[in-house]
Structure formats: C-alpha cells, structure tokens
PDB file of N, CA and C in Angstrom:
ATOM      1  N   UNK A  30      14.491  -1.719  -6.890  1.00  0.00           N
ATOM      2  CA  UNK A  30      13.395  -0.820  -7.219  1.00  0.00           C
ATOM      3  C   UNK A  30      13.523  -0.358  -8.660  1.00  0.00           C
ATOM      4  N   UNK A  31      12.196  -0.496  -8.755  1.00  0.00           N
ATOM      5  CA  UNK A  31      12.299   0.045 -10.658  1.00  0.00           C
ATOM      6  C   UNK A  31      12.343   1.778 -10.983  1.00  0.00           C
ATOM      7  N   UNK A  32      13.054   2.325 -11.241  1.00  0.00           N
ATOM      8  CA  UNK A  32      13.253   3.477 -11.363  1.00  0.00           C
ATOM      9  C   UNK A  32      12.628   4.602 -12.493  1.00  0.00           C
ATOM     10  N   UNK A  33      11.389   3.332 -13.273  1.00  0.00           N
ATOM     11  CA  UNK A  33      10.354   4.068 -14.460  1.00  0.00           C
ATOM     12  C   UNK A  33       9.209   4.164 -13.403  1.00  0.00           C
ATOM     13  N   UNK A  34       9.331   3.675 -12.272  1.00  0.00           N
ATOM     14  CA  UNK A  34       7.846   3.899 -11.749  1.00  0.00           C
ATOM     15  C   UNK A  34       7.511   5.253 -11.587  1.00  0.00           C
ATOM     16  N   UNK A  35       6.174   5.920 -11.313  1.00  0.00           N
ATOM     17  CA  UNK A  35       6.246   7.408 -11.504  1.00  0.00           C
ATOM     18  C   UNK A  35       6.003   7.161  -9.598  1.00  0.00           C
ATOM     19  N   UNK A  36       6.372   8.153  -9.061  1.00  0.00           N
ATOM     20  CA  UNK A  36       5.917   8.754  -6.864  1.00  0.00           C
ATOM     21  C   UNK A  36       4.726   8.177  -6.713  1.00  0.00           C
ATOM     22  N   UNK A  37       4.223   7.697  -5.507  1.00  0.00           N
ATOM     23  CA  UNK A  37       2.963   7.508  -4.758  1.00  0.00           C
ATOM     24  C   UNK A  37       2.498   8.236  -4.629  1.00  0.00           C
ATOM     25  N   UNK A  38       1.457   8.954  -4.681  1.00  0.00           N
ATOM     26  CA  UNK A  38       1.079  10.234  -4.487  1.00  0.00           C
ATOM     27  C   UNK A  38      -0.250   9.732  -2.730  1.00  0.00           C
ATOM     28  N   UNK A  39       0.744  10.369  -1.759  1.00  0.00           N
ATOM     29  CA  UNK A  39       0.398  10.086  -0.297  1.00  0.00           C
ATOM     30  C   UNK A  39      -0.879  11.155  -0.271  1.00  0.00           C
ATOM     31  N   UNK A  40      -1.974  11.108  -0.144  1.00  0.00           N
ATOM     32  CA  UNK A  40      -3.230  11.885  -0.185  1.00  0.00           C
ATOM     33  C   UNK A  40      -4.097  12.641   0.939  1.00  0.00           C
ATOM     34  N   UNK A  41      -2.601  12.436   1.747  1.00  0.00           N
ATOM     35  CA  UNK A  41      -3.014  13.411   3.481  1.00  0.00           C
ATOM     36  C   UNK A  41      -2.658  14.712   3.066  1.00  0.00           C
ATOM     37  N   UNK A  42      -2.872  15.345   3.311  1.00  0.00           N
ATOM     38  CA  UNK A  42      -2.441  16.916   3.468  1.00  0.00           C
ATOM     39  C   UNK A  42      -1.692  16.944   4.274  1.00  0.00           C
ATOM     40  N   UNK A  43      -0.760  17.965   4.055  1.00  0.00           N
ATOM     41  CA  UNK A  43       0.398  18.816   4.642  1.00  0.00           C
ATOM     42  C   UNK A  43       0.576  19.787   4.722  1.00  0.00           C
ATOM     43  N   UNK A  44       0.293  20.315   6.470  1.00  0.00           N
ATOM     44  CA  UNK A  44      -0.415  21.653   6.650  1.00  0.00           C
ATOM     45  C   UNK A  44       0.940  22.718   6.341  1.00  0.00           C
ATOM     46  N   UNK A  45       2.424  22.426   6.304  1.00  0.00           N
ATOM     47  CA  UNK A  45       3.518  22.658   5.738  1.00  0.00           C
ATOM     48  C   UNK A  45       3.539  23.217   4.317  1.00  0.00           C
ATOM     49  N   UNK A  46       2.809  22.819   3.528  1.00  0.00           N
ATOM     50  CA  UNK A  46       2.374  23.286   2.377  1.00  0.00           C
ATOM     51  C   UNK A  46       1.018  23.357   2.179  1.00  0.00           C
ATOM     52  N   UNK A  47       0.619  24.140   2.619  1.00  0.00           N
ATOM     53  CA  UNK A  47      -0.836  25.033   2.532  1.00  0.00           C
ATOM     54  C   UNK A  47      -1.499  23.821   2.707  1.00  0.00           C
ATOM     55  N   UNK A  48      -1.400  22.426   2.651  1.00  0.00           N
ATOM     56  CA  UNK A  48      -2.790  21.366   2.645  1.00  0.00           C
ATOM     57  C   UNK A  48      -2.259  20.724   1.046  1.00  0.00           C
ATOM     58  N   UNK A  49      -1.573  21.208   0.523  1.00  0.00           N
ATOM     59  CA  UNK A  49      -1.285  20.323  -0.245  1.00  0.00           C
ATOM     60  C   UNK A  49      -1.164  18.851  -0.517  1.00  0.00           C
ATOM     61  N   UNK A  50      -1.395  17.740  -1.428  1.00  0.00           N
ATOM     62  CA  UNK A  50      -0.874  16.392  -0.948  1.00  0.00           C
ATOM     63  C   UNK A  50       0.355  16.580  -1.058  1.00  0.00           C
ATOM     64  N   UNK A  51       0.747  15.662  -0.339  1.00  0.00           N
ATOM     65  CA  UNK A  51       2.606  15.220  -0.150  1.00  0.00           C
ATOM     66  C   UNK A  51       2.192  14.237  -1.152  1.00  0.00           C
ATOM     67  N   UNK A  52       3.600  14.653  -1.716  1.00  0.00           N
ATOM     68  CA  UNK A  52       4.157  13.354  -2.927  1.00  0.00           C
ATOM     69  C   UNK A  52       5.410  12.811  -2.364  1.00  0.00           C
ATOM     70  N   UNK A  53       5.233  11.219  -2.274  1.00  0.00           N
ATOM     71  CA  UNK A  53       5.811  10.148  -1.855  1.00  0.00           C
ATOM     72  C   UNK A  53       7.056  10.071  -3.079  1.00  0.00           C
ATOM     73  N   UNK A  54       7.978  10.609  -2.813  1.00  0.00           N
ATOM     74  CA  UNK A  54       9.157   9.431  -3.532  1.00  0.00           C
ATOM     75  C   UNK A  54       9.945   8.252  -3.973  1.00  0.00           C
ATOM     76  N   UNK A  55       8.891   7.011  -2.902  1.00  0.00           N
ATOM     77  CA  UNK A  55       9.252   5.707  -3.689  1.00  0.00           C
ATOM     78  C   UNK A  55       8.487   5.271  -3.898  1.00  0.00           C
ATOM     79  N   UNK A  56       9.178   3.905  -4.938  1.00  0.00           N
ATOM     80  CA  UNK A  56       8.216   3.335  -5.708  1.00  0.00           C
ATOM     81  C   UNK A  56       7.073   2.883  -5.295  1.00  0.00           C
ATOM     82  N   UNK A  57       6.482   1.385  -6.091  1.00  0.00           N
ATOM     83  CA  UNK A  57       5.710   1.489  -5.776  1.00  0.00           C
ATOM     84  C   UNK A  57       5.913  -0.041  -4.546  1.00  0.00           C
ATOM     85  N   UNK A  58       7.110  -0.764  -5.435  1.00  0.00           N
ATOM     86  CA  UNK A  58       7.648  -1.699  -4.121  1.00  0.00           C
ATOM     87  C   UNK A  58       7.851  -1.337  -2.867  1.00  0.00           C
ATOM     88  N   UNK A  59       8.793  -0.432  -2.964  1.00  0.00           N
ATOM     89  CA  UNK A  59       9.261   0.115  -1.829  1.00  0.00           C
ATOM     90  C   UNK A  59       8.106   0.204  -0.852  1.00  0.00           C
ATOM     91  N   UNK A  60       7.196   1.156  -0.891  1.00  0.00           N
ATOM     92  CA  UNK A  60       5.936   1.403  -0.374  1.00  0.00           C
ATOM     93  C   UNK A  60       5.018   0.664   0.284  1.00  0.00           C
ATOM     94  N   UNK A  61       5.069  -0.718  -0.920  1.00  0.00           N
ATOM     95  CA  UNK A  61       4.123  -2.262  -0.137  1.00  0.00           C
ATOM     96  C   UNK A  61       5.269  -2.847   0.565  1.00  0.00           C
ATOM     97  N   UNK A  62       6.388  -2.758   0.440  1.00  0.00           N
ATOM     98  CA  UNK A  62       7.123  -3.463   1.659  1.00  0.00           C
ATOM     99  C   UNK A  62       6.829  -2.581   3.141  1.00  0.00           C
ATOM    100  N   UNK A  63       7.034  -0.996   2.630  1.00  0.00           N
ATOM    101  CA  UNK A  63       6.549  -0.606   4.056  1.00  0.00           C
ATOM    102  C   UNK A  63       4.927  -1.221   4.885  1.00  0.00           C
ATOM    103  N   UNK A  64       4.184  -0.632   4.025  1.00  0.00           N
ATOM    104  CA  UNK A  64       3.113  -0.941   4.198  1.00  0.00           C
ATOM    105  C   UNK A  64       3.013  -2.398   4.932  1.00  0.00           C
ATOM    106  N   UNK A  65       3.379  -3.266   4.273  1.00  0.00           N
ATOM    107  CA  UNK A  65       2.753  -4.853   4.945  1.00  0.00           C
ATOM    108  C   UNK A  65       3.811  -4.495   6.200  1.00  0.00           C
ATOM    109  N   UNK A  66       5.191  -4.372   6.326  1.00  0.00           N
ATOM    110  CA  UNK A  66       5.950  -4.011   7.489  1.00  0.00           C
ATOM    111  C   UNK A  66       4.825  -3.284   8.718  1.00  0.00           C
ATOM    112  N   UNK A  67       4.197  -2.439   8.614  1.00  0.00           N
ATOM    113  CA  UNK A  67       3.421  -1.610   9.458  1.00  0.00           C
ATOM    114  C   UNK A  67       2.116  -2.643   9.671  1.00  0.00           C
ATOM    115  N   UNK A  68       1.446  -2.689   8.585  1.00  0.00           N
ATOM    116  CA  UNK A  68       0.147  -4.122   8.893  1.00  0.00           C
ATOM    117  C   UNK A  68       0.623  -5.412   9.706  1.00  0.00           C
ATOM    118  N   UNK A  69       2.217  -5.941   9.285  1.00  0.00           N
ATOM    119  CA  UNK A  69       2.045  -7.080  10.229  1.00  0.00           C
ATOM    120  C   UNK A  69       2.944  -6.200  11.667  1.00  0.00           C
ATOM    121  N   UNK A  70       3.382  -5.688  11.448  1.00  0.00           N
ATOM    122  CA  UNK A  70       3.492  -5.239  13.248  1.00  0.00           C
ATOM    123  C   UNK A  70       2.540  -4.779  13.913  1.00  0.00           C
ATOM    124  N   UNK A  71       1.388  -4.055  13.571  1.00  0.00           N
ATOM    125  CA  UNK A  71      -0.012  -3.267  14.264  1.00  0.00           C
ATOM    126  C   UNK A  71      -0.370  -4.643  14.403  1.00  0.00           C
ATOM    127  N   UNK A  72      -0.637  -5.615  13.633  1.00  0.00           N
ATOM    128  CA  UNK A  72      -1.253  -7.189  14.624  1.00  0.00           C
ATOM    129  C   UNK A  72      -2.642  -7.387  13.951  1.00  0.00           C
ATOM    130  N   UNK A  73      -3.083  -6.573  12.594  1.00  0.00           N
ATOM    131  CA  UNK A  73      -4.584  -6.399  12.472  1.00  0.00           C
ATOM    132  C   UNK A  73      -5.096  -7.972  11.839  1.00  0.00           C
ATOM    133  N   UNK A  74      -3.991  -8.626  10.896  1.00  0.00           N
ATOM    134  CA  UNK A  74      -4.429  -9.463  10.417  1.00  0.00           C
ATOM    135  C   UNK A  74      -4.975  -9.656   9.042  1.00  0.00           C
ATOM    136  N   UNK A  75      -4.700  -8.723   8.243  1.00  0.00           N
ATOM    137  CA  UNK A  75      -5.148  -8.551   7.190  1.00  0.00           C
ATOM    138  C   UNK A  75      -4.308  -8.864   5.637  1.00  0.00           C
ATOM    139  N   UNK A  76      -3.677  -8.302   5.999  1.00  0.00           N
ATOM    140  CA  UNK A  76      -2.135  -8.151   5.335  1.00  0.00           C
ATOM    141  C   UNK A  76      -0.914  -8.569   6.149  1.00  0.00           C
ATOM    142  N   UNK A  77      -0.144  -9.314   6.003  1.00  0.00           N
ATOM    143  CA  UNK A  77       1.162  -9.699   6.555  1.00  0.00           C
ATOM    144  C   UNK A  77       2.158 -10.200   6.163  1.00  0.00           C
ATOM    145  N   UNK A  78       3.063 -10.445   6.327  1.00  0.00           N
ATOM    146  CA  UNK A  78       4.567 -11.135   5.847  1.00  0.00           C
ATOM    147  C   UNK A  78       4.313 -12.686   6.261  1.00  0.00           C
ATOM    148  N   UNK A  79       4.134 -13.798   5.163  1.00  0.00           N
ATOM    149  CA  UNK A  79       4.628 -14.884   5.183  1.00  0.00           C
ATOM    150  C   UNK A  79       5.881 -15.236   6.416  1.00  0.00           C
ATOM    151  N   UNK A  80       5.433 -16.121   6.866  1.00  0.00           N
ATOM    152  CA  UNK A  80       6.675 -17.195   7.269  1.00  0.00           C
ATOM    153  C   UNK A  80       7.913 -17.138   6.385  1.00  0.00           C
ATOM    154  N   UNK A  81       9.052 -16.358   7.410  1.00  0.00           N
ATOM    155  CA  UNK A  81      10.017 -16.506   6.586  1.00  0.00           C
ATOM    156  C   UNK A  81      10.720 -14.860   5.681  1.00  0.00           C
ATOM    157  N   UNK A  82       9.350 -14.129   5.792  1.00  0.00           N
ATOM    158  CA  UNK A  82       9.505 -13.208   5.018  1.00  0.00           C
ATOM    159  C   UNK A  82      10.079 -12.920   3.715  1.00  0.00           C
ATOM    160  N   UNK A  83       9.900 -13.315   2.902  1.00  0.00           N
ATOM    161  CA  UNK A  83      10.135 -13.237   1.466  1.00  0.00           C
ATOM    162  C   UNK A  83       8.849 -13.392   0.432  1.00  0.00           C
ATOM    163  N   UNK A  84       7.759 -13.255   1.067  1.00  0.00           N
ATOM    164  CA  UNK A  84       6.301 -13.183   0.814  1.00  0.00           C
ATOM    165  C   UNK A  84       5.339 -12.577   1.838  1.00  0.00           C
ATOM    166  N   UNK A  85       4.174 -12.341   0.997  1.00  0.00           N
ATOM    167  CA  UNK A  85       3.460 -11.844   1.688  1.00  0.00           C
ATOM    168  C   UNK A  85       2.135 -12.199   1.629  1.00  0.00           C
ATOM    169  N   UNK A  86       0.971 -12.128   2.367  1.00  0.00           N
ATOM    170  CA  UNK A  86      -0.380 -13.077   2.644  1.00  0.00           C
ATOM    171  C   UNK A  86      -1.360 -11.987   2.716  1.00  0.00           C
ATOM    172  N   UNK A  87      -2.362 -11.617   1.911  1.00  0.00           N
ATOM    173  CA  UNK A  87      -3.516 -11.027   1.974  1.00  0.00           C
ATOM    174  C   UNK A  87      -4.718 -11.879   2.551  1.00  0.00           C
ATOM    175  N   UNK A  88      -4.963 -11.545   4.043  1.00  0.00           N
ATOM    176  CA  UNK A  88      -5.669 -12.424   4.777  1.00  0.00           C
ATOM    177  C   UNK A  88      -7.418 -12.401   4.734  1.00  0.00           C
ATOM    178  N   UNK A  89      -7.565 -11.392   4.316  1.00  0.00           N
ATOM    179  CA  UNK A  89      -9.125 -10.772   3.864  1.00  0.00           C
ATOM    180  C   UNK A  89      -9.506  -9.535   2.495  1.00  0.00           C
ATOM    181  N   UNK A  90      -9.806 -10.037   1.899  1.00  0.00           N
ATOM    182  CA  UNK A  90      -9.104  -9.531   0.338  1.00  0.00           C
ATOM    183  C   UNK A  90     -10.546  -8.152   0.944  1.00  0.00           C
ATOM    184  N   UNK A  91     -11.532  -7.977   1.247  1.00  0.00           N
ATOM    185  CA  UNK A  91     -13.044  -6.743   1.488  1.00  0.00           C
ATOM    186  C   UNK A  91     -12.027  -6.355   2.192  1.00  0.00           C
ATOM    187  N   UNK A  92     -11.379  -6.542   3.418  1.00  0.00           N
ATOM    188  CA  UNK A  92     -11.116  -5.523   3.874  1.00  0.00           C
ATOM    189  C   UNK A  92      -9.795  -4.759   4.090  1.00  0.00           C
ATOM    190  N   UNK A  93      -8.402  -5.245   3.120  1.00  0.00           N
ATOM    191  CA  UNK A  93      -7.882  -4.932   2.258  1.00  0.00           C
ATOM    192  C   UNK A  93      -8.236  -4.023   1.775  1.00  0.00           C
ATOM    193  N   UNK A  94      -9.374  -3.888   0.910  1.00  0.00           N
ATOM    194  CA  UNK A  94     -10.038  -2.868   0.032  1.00  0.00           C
ATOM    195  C   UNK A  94     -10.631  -1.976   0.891  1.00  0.00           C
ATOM    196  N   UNK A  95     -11.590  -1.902   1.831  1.00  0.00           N
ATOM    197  CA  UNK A  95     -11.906  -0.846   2.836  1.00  0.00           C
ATOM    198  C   UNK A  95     -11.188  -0.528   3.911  1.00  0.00           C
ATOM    199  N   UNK A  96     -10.183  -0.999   4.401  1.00  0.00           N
ATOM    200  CA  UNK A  96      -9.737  -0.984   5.561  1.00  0.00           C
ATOM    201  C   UNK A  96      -8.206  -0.308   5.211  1.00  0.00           C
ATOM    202  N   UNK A  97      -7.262  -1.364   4.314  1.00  0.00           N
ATOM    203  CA  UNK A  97      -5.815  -1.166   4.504  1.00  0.00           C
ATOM    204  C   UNK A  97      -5.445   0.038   3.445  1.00  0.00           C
ATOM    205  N   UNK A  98      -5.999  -0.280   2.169  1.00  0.00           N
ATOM    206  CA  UNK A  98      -5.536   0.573   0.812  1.00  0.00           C
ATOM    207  C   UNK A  98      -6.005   2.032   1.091  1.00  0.00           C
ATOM    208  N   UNK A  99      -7.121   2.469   1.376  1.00  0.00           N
ATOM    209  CA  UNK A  99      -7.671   3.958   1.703  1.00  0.00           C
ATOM    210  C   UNK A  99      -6.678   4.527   2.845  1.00  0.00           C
ATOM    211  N   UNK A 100      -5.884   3.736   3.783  1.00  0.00           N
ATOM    212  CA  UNK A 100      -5.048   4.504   4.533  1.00  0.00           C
ATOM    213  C   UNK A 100      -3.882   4.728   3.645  1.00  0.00           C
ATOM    214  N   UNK A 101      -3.372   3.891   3.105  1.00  0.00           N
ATOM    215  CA  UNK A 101      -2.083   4.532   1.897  1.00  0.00           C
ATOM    216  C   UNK A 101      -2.291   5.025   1.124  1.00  0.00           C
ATOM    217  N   UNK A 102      -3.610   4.363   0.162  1.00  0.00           N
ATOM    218  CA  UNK A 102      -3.430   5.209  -1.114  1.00  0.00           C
ATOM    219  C   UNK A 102      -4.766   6.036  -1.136  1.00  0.00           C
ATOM    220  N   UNK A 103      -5.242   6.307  -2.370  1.00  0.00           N
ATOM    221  CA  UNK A 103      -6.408   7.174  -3.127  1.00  0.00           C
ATOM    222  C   UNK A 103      -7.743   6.347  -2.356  1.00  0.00           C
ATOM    223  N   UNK A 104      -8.326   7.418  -1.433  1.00  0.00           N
ATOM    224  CA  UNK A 104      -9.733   6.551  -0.780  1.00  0.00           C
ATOM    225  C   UNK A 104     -10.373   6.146  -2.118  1.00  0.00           C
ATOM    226  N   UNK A 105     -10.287   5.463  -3.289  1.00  0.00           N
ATOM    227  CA  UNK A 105     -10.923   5.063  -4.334  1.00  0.00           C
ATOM    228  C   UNK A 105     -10.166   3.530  -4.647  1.00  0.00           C
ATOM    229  N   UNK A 106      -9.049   3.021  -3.977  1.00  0.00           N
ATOM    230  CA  UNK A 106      -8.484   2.526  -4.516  1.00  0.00           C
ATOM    231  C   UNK A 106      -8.911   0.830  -4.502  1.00  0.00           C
ATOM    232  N   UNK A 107      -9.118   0.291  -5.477  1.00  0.00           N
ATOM    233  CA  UNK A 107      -9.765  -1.042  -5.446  1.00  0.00           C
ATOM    234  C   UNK A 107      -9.217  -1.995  -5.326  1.00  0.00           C
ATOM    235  N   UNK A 108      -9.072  -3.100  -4.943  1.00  0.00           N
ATOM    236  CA  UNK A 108      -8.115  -4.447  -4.817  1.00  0.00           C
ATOM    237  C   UNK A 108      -7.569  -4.640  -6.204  1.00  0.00           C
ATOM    238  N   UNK A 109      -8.333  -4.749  -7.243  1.00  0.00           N
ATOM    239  CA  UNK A 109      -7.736  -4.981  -8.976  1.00  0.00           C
ATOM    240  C   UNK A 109      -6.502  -4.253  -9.154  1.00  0.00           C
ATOM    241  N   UNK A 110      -6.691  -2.677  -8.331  1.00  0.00           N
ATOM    242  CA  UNK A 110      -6.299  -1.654  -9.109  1.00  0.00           C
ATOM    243  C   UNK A 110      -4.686  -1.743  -8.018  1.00  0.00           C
ATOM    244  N   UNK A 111      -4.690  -2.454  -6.744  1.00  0.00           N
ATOM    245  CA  UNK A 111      -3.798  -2.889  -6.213  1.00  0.00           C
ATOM    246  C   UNK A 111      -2.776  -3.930  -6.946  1.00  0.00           C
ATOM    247  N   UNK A 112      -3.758  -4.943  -7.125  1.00  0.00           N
ATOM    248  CA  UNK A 112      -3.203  -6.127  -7.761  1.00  0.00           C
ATOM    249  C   UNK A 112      -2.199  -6.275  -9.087  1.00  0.00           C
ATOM    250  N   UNK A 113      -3.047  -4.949  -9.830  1.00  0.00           N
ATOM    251  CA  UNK A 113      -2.595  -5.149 -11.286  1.00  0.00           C
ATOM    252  C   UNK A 113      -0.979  -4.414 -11.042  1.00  0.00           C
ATOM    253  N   UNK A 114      -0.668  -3.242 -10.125  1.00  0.00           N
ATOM    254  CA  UNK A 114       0.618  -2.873  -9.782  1.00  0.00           C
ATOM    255  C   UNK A 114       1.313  -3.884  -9.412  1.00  0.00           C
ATOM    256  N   UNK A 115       1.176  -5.009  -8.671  1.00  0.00           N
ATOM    257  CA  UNK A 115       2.051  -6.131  -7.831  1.00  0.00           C
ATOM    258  C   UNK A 115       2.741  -6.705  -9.548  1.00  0.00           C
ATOM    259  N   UNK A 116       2.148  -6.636 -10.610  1.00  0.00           N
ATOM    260  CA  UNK A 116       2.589  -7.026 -12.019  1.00  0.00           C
ATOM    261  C   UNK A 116       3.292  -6.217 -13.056  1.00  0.00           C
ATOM    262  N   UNK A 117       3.644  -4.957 -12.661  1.00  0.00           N
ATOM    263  CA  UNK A 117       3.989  -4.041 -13.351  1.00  0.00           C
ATOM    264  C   UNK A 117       5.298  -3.719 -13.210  1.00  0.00           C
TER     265      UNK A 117
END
C-alpha cells in the first residue's frame, strides 16, 4: 500500500458522531481489494476476482457506475474517475 495516498472518505453517516461522514483509513488499494472481495462473494456479477485471483474483471462497466461505486464511494462517482485511481 502506498502510504502518499490521502483516506477514502466512506460517505454514510455515523450516528456515533452526530451524522458525521466516517473517514476510511485505507488506501485506496486496500479498499478495491475489499470491495471486489464483497462483489464477488454477494454473487452480483459485476465486478469480480479473475480466475486465480491476482486480477480482477469489470463485468458491466453502466452498472459499475450506478450500481457498485455509489455504495463505496461519493454517489457522484464516475467510472473515469474510478479508473484514473487504478493508475495512480
């Protein structure tokens, strides 16, 4: 894990702190490994771990963008704006 990355910022509220967002402490790897971990065990099909696991398969890039990213990140968040992190 790269240790210049700045927190995820998780965008549920936390009634623990008045409704505040919770800020996520790992990166931003860390995070898409969870993430596809949780997508390919729920079974949805969208996102999953390659054969083999050492990759990973974006199975429907629309709903990716409406479906998977608005549950982790910023309901704004666009496939580009996914993509261009996987390079950073």
């Amino acid at each position: 894990a790269n240790g210049n990355q700045p927190p995820i910022t998780n965008t549920s509220a936390d009634s623990n702190n008045g409704g505040e967002p919770k800020i996520d402490q790992r990166t931003f790897p860390e995070h898409l490994m969870d993430i596809i971990e949780e997508e390919t065990r729920d079974g949805y099909g969208i996102l999953e771990w390659a054969a083999g696991g050492e990759s990973f398969v974006i199975r429907d890039k629309l709903k990716l963008e409406t479906e998977v990213l608005p549950r982790y990140f910023n309901a704004k968040c666009k496939y580009m704006s996914f993509f261009r992190k996987l390079y950073r």
